[in-house]
CSV table of C-alpha atoms and ligand atoms in Angstrom, one decimal:
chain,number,residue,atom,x,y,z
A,1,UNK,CA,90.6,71.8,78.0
A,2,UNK,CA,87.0,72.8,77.7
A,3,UNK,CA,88.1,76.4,78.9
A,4,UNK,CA,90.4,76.8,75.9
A,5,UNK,CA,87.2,76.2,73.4
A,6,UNK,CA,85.0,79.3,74.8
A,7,UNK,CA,84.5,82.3,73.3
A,8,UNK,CA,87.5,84.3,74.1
A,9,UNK,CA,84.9,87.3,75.0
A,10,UNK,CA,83.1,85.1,76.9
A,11,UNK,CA,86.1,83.6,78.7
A,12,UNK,CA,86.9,87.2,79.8
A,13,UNK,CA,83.7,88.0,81.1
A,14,UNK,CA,84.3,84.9,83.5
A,15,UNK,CA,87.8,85.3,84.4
A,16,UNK,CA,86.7,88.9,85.2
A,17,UNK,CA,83.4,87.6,87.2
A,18,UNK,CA,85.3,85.3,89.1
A,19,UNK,CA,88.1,87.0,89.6
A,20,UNK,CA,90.3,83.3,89.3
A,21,UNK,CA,93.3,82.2,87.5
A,22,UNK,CA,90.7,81.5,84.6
A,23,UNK,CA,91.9,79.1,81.7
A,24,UNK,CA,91.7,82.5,79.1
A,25,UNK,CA,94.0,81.3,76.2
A,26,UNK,CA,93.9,82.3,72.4
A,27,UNK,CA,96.2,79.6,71.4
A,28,UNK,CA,95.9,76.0,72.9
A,29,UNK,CA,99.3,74.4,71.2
A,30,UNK,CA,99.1,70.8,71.0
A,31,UNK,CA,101.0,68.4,68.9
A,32,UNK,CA,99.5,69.6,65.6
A,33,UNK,CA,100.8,73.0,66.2
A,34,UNK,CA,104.2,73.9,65.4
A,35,UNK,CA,106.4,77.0,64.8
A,36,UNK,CA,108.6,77.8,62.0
A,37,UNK,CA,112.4,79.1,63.3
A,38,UNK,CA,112.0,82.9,62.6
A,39,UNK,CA,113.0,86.2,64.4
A,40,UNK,CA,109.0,87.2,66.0
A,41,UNK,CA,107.3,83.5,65.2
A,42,UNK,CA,105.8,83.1,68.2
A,43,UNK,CA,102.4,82.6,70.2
A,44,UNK,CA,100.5,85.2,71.6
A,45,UNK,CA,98.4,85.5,75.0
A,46,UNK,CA,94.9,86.4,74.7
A,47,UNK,CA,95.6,90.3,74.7
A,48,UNK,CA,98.7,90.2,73.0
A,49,UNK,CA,100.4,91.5,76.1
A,50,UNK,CA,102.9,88.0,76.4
A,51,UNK,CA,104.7,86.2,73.1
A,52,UNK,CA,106.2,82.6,73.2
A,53,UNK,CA,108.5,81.8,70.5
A,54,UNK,CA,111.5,83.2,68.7
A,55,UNK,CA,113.9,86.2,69.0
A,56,UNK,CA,117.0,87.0,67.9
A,57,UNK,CA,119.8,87.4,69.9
A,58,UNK,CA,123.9,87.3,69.5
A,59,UNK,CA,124.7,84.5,68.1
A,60,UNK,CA,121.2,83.6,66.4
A,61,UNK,CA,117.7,82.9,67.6
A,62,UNK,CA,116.5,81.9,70.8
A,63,UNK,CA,113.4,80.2,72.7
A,64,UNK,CA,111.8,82.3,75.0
A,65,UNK,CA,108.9,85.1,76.7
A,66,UNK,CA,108.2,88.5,76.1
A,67,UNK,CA,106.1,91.5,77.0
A,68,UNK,CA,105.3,92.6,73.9
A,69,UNK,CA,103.1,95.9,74.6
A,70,UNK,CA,106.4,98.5,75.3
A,71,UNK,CA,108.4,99.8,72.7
A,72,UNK,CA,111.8,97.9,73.2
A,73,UNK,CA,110.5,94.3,73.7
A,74,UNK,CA,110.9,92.9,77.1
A,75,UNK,CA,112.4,89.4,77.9
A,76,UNK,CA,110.8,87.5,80.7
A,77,UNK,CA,112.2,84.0,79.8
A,78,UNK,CA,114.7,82.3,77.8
A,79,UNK,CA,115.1,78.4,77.5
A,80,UNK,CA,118.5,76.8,77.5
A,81,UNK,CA,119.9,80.6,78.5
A,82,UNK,CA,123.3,79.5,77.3
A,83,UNK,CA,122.7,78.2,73.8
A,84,UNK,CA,121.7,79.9,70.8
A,85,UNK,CA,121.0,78.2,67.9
A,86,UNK,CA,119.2,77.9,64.5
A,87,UNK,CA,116.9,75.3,64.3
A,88,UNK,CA,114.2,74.3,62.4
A,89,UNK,CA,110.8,73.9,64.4
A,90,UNK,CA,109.5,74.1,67.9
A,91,UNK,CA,106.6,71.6,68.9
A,92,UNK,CA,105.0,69.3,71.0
A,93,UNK,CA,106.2,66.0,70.7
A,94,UNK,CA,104.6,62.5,71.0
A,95,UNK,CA,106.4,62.0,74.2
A,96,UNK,CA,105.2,65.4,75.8
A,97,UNK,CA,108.2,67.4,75.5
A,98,UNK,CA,108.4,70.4,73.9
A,99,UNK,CA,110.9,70.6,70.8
A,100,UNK,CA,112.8,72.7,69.2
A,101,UNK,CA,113.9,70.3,65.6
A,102,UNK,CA,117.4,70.6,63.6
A,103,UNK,CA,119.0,72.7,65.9
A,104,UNK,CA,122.5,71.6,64.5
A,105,UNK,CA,122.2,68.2,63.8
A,106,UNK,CA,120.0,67.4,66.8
A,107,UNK,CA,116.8,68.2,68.6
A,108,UNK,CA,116.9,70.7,72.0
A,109,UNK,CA,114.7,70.1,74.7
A,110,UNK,CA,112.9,72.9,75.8
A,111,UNK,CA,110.6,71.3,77.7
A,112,UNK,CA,110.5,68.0,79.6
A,113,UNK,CA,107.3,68.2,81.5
A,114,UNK,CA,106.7,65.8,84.2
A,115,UNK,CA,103.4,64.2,82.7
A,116,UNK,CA,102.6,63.8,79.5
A,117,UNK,CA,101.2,67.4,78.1
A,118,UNK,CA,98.7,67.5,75.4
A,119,UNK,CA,98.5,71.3,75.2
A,120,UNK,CA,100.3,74.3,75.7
A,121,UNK,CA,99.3,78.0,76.1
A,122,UNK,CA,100.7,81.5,76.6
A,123,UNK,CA,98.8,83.0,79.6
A,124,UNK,CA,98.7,86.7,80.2
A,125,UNK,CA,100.5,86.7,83.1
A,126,UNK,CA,103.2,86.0,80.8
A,127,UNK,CA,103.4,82.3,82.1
A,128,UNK,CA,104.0,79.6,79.5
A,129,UNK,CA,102.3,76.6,80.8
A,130,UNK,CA,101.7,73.1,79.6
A,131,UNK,CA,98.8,71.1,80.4
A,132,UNK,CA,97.7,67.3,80.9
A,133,UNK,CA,94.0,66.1,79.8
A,134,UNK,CA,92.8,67.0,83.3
A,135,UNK,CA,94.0,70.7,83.0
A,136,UNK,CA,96.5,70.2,85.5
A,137,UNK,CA,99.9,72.7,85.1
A,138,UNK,CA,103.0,70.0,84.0
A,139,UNK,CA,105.4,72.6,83.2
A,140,UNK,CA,105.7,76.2,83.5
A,141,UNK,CA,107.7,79.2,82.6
A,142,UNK,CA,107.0,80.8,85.9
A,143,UNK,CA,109.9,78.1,87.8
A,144,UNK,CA,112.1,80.6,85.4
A,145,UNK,CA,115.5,81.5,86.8
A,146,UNK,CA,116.1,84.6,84.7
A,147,UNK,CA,113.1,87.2,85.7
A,148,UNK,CA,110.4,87.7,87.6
A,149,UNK,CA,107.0,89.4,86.6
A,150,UNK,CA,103.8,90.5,88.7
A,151,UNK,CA,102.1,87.3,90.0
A,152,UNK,CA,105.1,85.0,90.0
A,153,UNK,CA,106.7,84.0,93.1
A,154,UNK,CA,110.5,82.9,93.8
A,155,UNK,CA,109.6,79.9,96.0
A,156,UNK,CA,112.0,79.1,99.0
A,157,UNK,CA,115.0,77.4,97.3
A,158,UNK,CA,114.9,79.1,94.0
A,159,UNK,CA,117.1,81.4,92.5
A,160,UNK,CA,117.6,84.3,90.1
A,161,UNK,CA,120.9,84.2,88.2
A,162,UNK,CA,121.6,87.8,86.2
A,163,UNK,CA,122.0,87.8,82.5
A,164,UNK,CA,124.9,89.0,80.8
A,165,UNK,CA,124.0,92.3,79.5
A,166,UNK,CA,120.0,93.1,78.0
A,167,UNK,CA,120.9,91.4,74.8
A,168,UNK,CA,122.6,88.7,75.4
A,169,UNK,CA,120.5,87.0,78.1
A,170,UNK,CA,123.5,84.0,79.0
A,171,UNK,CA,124.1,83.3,82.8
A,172,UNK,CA,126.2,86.0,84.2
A,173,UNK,CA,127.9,87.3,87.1
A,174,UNK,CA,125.2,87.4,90.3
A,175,UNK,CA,122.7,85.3,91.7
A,176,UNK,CA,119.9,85.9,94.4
A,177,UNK,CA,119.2,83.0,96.4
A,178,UNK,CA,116.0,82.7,98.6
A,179,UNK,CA,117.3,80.5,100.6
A,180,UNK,CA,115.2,77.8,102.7
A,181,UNK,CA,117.5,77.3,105.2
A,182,UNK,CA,117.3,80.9,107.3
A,183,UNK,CA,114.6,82.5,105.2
A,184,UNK,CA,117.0,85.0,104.2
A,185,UNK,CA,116.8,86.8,100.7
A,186,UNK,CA,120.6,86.8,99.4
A,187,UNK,CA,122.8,88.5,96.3
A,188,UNK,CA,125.9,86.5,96.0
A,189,UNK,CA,128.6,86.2,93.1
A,190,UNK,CA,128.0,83.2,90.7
A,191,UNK,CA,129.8,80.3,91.8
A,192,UNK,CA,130.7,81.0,95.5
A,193,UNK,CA,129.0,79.3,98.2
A,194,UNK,CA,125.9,80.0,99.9
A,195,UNK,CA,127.6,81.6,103.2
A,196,UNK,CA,128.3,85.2,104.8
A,197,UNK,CA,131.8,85.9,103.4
A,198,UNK,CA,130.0,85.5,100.3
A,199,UNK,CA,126.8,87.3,100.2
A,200,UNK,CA,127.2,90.9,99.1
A,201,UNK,CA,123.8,92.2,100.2
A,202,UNK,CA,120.7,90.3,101.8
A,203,UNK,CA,117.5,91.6,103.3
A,204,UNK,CA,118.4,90.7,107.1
A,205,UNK,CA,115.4,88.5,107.2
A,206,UNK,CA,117.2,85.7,108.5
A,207,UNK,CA,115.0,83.5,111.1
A,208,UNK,CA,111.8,85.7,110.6
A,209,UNK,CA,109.7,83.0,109.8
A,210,UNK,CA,108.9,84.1,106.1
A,211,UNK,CA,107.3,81.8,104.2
A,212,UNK,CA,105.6,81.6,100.9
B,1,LIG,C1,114.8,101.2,72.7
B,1,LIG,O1,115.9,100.8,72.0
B,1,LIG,C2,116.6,101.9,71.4
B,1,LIG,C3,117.7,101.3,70.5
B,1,LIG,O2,118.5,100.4,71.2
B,1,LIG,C4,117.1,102.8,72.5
B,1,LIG,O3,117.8,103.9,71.9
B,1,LIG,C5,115.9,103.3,73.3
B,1,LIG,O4,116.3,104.1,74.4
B,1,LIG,C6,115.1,102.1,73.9
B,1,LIG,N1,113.9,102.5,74.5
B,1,LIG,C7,113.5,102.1,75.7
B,1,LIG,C8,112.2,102.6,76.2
B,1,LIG,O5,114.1,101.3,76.3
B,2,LIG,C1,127.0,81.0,80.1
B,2,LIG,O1,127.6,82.0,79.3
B,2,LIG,C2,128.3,83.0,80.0
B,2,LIG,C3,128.8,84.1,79.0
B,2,LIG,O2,129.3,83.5,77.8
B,2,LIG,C4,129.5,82.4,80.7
B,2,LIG,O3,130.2,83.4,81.4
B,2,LIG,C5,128.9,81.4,81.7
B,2,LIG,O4,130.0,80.7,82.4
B,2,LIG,C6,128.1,80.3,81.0
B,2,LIG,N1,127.5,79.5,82.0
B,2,LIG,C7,127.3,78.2,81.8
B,2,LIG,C8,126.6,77.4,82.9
B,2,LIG,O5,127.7,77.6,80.8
């Protein structure tokens, strides 16, 4: 993680220089970093543009991204869309995952990366992405299914699934399916099958060869 230990100054300079994907992080959140349950406890990208942590939302707080720069707060991501809670603690556990403690009488995975992560950090992208020693990406918000910012991509065989109204960000009626199959972009109701009679709108790419 010897990116996450330069000057954050510095670190700009070199992400603007080399105009990459640089390693730019304020926080680096590893297993002795944790996060009391609060309405705005969260972690911040280097500008302050993306947060990681708590909001509230019906039914009490949830796990997710925002933009934090507008007025009204913007959600980009929300773990476990379906289930509120109020918990004690989110952090890294021993095992890699990411925790959130005493939700109820159990812990809810948040993350489950698929290599033991050391670190996590809040990019300004507004990815959340966790880390093995060898700086390799485990786990990221980006393979969200919610919302999609600048930079992110909505690989062939992912989906988007609607939320249920701008507070309450359950899964709700509509999906959009970029499906592998034809190469066809897709709207369809939640729950009915991937086929014409369906679809209520696509982009009539079908066949075109798109691929990401
Ligand atoms: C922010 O939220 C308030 C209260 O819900 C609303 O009246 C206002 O229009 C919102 N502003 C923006 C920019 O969305
Ligand atoms: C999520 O919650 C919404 C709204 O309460 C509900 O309509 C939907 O069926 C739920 N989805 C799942 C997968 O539980």
């Amino acid at each position: 993680m010897a990116a996450n230990h330069l000057h954050p100054l510095l670190c700009l300079a070199l992400a603007m220089l080399v105009s990459l994907d640089f390693s730019c992080t304020q926080t680096g959140i590893t297993s002795r970093s944790s996060l009391e349950a609060a309405t705005g406890a969260s972690w911040s990208s280097l500008s302050g543009r993306f947060s990681f942590g708590f909001y509230a939302t019906e039914g009490g707080l949830a796990v997710g991204v925002w933009l934090a720069t507008v007025p009204n707060v913007t959600i980009t991501w929300t773990a476990n869309r379906n289930d509120t809670g109020t918990g004690s603690t989110l952090r890294l556990a021993d095992d890699g995952r990411l925790l959130w403690t005493g939700v109820g009488d159990h812990d809810r995975t948040i993350a489950r990366p698929s290599r033991l992560a050391v670190t996590g950090a809040v990019r300004d992208n507004g990815n959340f992405v966790m880390f093995v020693t060898d700086d390799a990406v485990v786990w990221q918000t980006f393979e969200s299914d919610d919302t999609l910012v600048a930079g992110q991509e909505l690989v062939p065989a992912a989906q988007l699934f609607s939320s249920v109204s701008d507070t309450n960000k359950a899964v709700g009626k509509y999906r959009l399916a970029n499906q592998q199959l034809d190469d066809n972009l897709v709207l369809y109701p939640v729950g009915m099958p991937n086929d014409a009679a369906s679809s209520y709108w696509n982009t009539g790419t079908f066949d075109l060869g798109f691929t990401l």
